[in-house]
Amino acid sequence: MTPLADYPFEIRPLSPAEGGGYLISYPDFAECIADGETVEDAIANGRDALQATIAALQAKQLPVPAPNSGGVASGKFVARVPKTVHAQLATRARAEGVSLNALVLAFIAQGLGRAEGSAKR
C-alpha cells in the first residue's frame, strides 16, 4: 500500500461564512476533503479522511489512484455558466454545425494548448 504521506494535498483558509478554519483536499481523490481549526488540525483530519477513502475504495474493489495521478477521471463533468454564455455557445455551435459539447471541448483544448505553450517559455 502507498504511504499516505505520498499523496499531495491542497489547503485553503475557509471564510467566516464557511465556518472558518482550513479546508484540505486531495487532488487524486475528488471525494476526499476535511477541515480543521488550524492547518495542523486540517492535515491530521485530512489524513484520517484519506485513509477512510482508500479503505472504502478497496472494500468496494474500486481502483485506488496513485499519488500525483490526478485521480480517476471519468471524462465527464458539469459546469454551470450564465444563461447568456450558454445561449452564445449554443448559437455558435449551431452556426458551425457542431454539437455544443464538441464546441466547448474544442475551446477547452485550445485554452489548454495556449496555457501549456506559455508554461514552456
PDB file of C-alpha atoms in Angstrom:
ATOM      1  CA  MET A   1       0.000   0.000   0.000  1.00  0.00           C
ATOM      2  CA  THR A   2       1.213   3.506  -0.845  1.00  0.00           C
ATOM      3  CA  PRO A   3       2.112   5.636   2.200  1.00  0.00           C
ATOM      4  CA  LEU A   4      -0.496   8.343   2.848  1.00  0.00           C
ATOM      5  CA  ALA A   5       2.279  10.950   3.016  1.00  0.00           C
ATOM      6  CA  ASP A   6       2.977  10.356  -0.709  1.00  0.00           C
ATOM      7  CA  TYR A   7      -0.388  11.870  -1.690  1.00  0.00           C
ATOM      8  CA  PRO A   8      -0.239  15.620  -2.389  1.00  0.00           C
ATOM      9  CA  PHE A   9      -2.817  17.873  -0.788  1.00  0.00           C
ATOM     10  CA  GLU A  10      -4.054  21.443  -1.003  1.00  0.00           C
ATOM     11  CA  ILE A  11      -5.045  23.612   1.936  1.00  0.00           C
ATOM     12  CA  ARG A  12      -7.050  26.809   1.825  1.00  0.00           C
ATOM     13  CA  PRO A  13      -8.493  29.032   4.515  1.00  0.00           C
ATOM     14  CA  LEU A  14     -12.239  28.930   4.942  1.00  0.00           C
ATOM     15  CA  SER A  15     -14.096  32.234   5.070  1.00  0.00           C
ATOM     16  CA  PRO A  16     -16.091  33.127   8.172  1.00  0.00           C
ATOM     17  CA  ALA A  17     -19.262  32.370   6.161  1.00  0.00           C
ATOM     18  CA  GLU A  18     -17.880  28.864   5.522  1.00  0.00           C
ATOM     19  CA  GLY A  19     -17.220  28.397   9.239  1.00  0.00           C
ATOM     20  CA  GLY A  20     -13.576  29.483   9.405  1.00  0.00           C
ATOM     21  CA  GLY A  21     -10.565  27.259   9.814  1.00  0.00           C
ATOM     22  CA  TYR A  22      -8.905  25.443   6.936  1.00  0.00           C
ATOM     23  CA  LEU A  23     -10.025  23.000   4.249  1.00  0.00           C
ATOM     24  CA  ILE A  24      -7.767  20.226   2.976  1.00  0.00           C
ATOM     25  CA  SER A  25      -8.370  18.377  -0.277  1.00  0.00           C
ATOM     26  CA  TYR A  26      -6.503  15.711  -2.202  1.00  0.00           C
ATOM     27  CA  PRO A  27      -6.258  16.199  -5.993  1.00  0.00           C
ATOM     28  CA  ASP A  28      -6.049  12.432  -6.501  1.00  0.00           C
ATOM     29  CA  PHE A  29      -9.388  11.926  -4.682  1.00  0.00           C
ATOM     30  CA  ALA A  30     -12.188  14.309  -5.662  1.00  0.00           C
ATOM     31  CA  GLU A  31     -14.387  12.911  -2.894  1.00  0.00           C
ATOM     32  CA  CYS A  32     -11.846  13.325  -0.067  1.00  0.00           C
ATOM     33  CA  ILE A  33     -11.917  16.577   1.910  1.00  0.00           C
ATOM     34  CA  ALA A  34     -11.629  17.528   5.572  1.00  0.00           C
ATOM     35  CA  ASP A  35     -11.244  20.637   7.668  1.00  0.00           C
ATOM     36  CA  GLY A  36      -9.788  21.837  10.933  1.00  0.00           C
ATOM     37  CA  GLU A  37      -9.438  24.918  13.091  1.00  0.00           C
ATOM     38  CA  THR A  38      -5.697  25.109  12.330  1.00  0.00           C
ATOM     39  CA  VAL A  39      -3.561  23.957   9.422  1.00  0.00           C
ATOM     40  CA  GLU A  40      -2.221  21.149  11.609  1.00  0.00           C
ATOM     41  CA  ASP A  41      -5.764  20.048  12.532  1.00  0.00           C
ATOM     42  CA  ALA A  42      -6.788  20.089   8.870  1.00  0.00           C
ATOM     43  CA  ILE A  43      -3.787  17.938   7.920  1.00  0.00           C
ATOM     44  CA  ALA A  44      -4.490  15.425  10.702  1.00  0.00           C
ATOM     45  CA  ASN A  45      -8.202  15.262   9.823  1.00  0.00           C
ATOM     46  CA  GLY A  46      -7.286  15.041   6.128  1.00  0.00           C
ATOM     47  CA  ARG A  47      -5.054  12.030   6.718  1.00  0.00           C
ATOM     48  CA  ASP A  48      -7.921  10.313   8.564  1.00  0.00           C
ATOM     49  CA  ALA A  49     -10.293  11.127   5.695  1.00  0.00           C
ATOM     50  CA  LEU A  50      -7.759   9.907   3.125  1.00  0.00           C
ATOM     51  CA  GLN A  51      -7.273   6.632   4.979  1.00  0.00           C
ATOM     52  CA  ALA A  52     -11.053   6.127   5.165  1.00  0.00           C
ATOM     53  CA  THR A  53     -11.477   6.992   1.465  1.00  0.00           C
ATOM     54  CA  ILE A  54      -8.822   4.487   0.410  1.00  0.00           C
ATOM     55  CA  ALA A  55     -10.345   1.809   2.669  1.00  0.00           C
ATOM     56  CA  ALA A  56     -13.802   2.432   1.162  1.00  0.00           C
ATOM     57  CA  LEU A  57     -12.461   2.161  -2.388  1.00  0.00           C
ATOM     58  CA  GLN A  58     -10.648  -1.065  -1.538  1.00  0.00           C
ATOM     59  CA  ALA A  59     -13.739  -2.515   0.175  1.00  0.00           C
ATOM     60  CA  LYS A  60     -15.753  -1.869  -2.979  1.00  0.00           C
ATOM     61  CA  GLN A  61     -12.914  -3.278  -5.105  1.00  0.00           C
ATOM     62  CA  LEU A  62     -12.557   0.049  -6.919  1.00  0.00           C
ATOM     63  CA  PRO A  63      -9.225   1.383  -8.160  1.00  0.00           C
ATOM     64  CA  VAL A  64      -7.149   3.470  -5.752  1.00  0.00           C
ATOM     65  CA  PRO A  65      -5.416   6.309  -7.608  1.00  0.00           C
ATOM     66  CA  ALA A  66      -1.643   6.503  -7.378  1.00  0.00           C
ATOM     67  CA  PRO A  67      -0.100   9.635  -5.877  1.00  0.00           C
ATOM     68  CA  ASN A  68       0.061  12.554  -8.334  1.00  0.00           C
ATOM     69  CA  SER A  69      -2.215  10.752 -10.800  1.00  0.00           C
ATOM     70  CA  GLY A  70      -4.906  13.424 -10.724  1.00  0.00           C
ATOM     71  CA  GLY A  71      -7.456  10.841  -9.664  1.00  0.00           C
ATOM     72  CA  VAL A  72      -9.742   8.604 -11.622  1.00  0.00           C
ATOM     73  CA  ALA A  73     -11.209  10.876 -14.288  1.00  0.00           C
ATOM     74  CA  SER A  74     -14.477   9.804 -15.853  1.00  0.00           C
ATOM     75  CA  GLY A  75     -14.257  12.210 -18.778  1.00  0.00           C
ATOM     76  CA  LYS A  76     -17.452  13.898 -17.668  1.00  0.00           C
ATOM     77  CA  PHE A  77     -18.078  16.971 -15.540  1.00  0.00           C
ATOM     78  CA  VAL A  78     -20.819  19.544 -15.113  1.00  0.00           C
ATOM     79  CA  ALA A  79     -20.140  23.266 -15.352  1.00  0.00           C
ATOM     80  CA  ARG A  80     -22.642  25.970 -14.521  1.00  0.00           C
ATOM     81  CA  VAL A  81     -22.469  29.007 -16.798  1.00  0.00           C
ATOM     82  CA  PRO A  82     -24.591  32.135 -17.044  1.00  0.00           C
ATOM     83  CA  LYS A  83     -27.625  31.781 -19.325  1.00  0.00           C
ATOM     84  CA  THR A  84     -26.179  34.383 -21.682  1.00  0.00           C
ATOM     85  CA  VAL A  85     -22.955  32.394 -22.111  1.00  0.00           C
ATOM     86  CA  HIS A  86     -24.952  29.200 -22.678  1.00  0.00           C
ATOM     87  CA  ALA A  87     -27.038  30.957 -25.340  1.00  0.00           C
ATOM     88  CA  GLN A  88     -23.922  32.316 -27.081  1.00  0.00           C
ATOM     89  CA  LEU A  89     -22.298  28.876 -27.089  1.00  0.00           C
ATOM     90  CA  ALA A  90     -25.449  27.206 -28.442  1.00  0.00           C
ATOM     91  CA  THR A  91     -25.761  29.824 -31.197  1.00  0.00           C
ATOM     92  CA  ARG A  92     -22.092  29.428 -32.153  1.00  0.00           C
ATOM     93  CA  ALA A  93     -22.386  25.619 -32.188  1.00  0.00           C
ATOM     94  CA  ARG A  94     -25.420  25.768 -34.498  1.00  0.00           C
ATOM     95  CA  ALA A  95     -23.630  28.241 -36.791  1.00  0.00           C
ATOM     96  CA  GLU A  96     -20.612  25.940 -37.016  1.00  0.00           C
ATOM     97  CA  GLY A  97     -22.745  22.815 -37.426  1.00  0.00           C
ATOM     98  CA  VAL A  98     -21.345  21.034 -34.381  1.00  0.00           C
ATOM     99  CA  SER A  99     -22.755  19.951 -31.048  1.00  0.00           C
ATOM    100  CA  LEU A 100     -22.479  22.193 -28.026  1.00  0.00           C
ATOM    101  CA  ASN A 101     -20.303  19.528 -26.396  1.00  0.00           C
ATOM    102  CA  ALA A 102     -17.889  19.447 -29.371  1.00  0.00           C
ATOM    103  CA  LEU A 103     -17.623  23.246 -29.424  1.00  0.00           C
ATOM    104  CA  VAL A 104     -16.901  23.531 -25.697  1.00  0.00           C
ATOM    105  CA  LEU A 105     -14.364  20.689 -25.891  1.00  0.00           C
ATOM    106  CA  ALA A 106     -12.584  22.488 -28.741  1.00  0.00           C
ATOM    107  CA  PHE A 107     -12.463  25.718 -26.727  1.00  0.00           C
ATOM    108  CA  ILE A 108     -11.082  23.897 -23.681  1.00  0.00           C
ATOM    109  CA  ALA A 109      -8.436  22.125 -25.774  1.00  0.00           C
ATOM    110  CA  GLN A 110      -7.394  25.429 -27.371  1.00  0.00           C
ATOM    111  CA  GLY A 111      -7.136  27.090 -23.960  1.00  0.00           C
ATOM    112  CA  LEU A 112      -5.085  24.249 -22.541  1.00  0.00           C
ATOM    113  CA  GLY A 113      -2.776  24.362 -25.556  1.00  0.00           C
ATOM    114  CA  ARG A 114      -2.182  28.077 -25.024  1.00  0.00           C
ATOM    115  CA  ALA A 115      -1.592  27.552 -21.310  1.00  0.00           C
ATOM    116  CA  GLU A 116       0.960  24.801 -21.966  1.00  0.00           C
ATOM    117  CA  GLY A 117       2.714  26.970 -24.546  1.00  0.00           C
ATOM    118  CA  SER A 118       3.003  29.819 -22.034  1.00  0.00           C
ATOM    119  CA  ALA A 119       4.314  27.499 -19.330  1.00  0.00           C
ATOM    120  CA  LYS A 120       7.146  26.234 -21.557  1.00  0.00           C
ATOM    121  CA  ARG A 121       8.527  29.702 -22.174  1.00  0.00           C
TER     122      ARG A 121
END
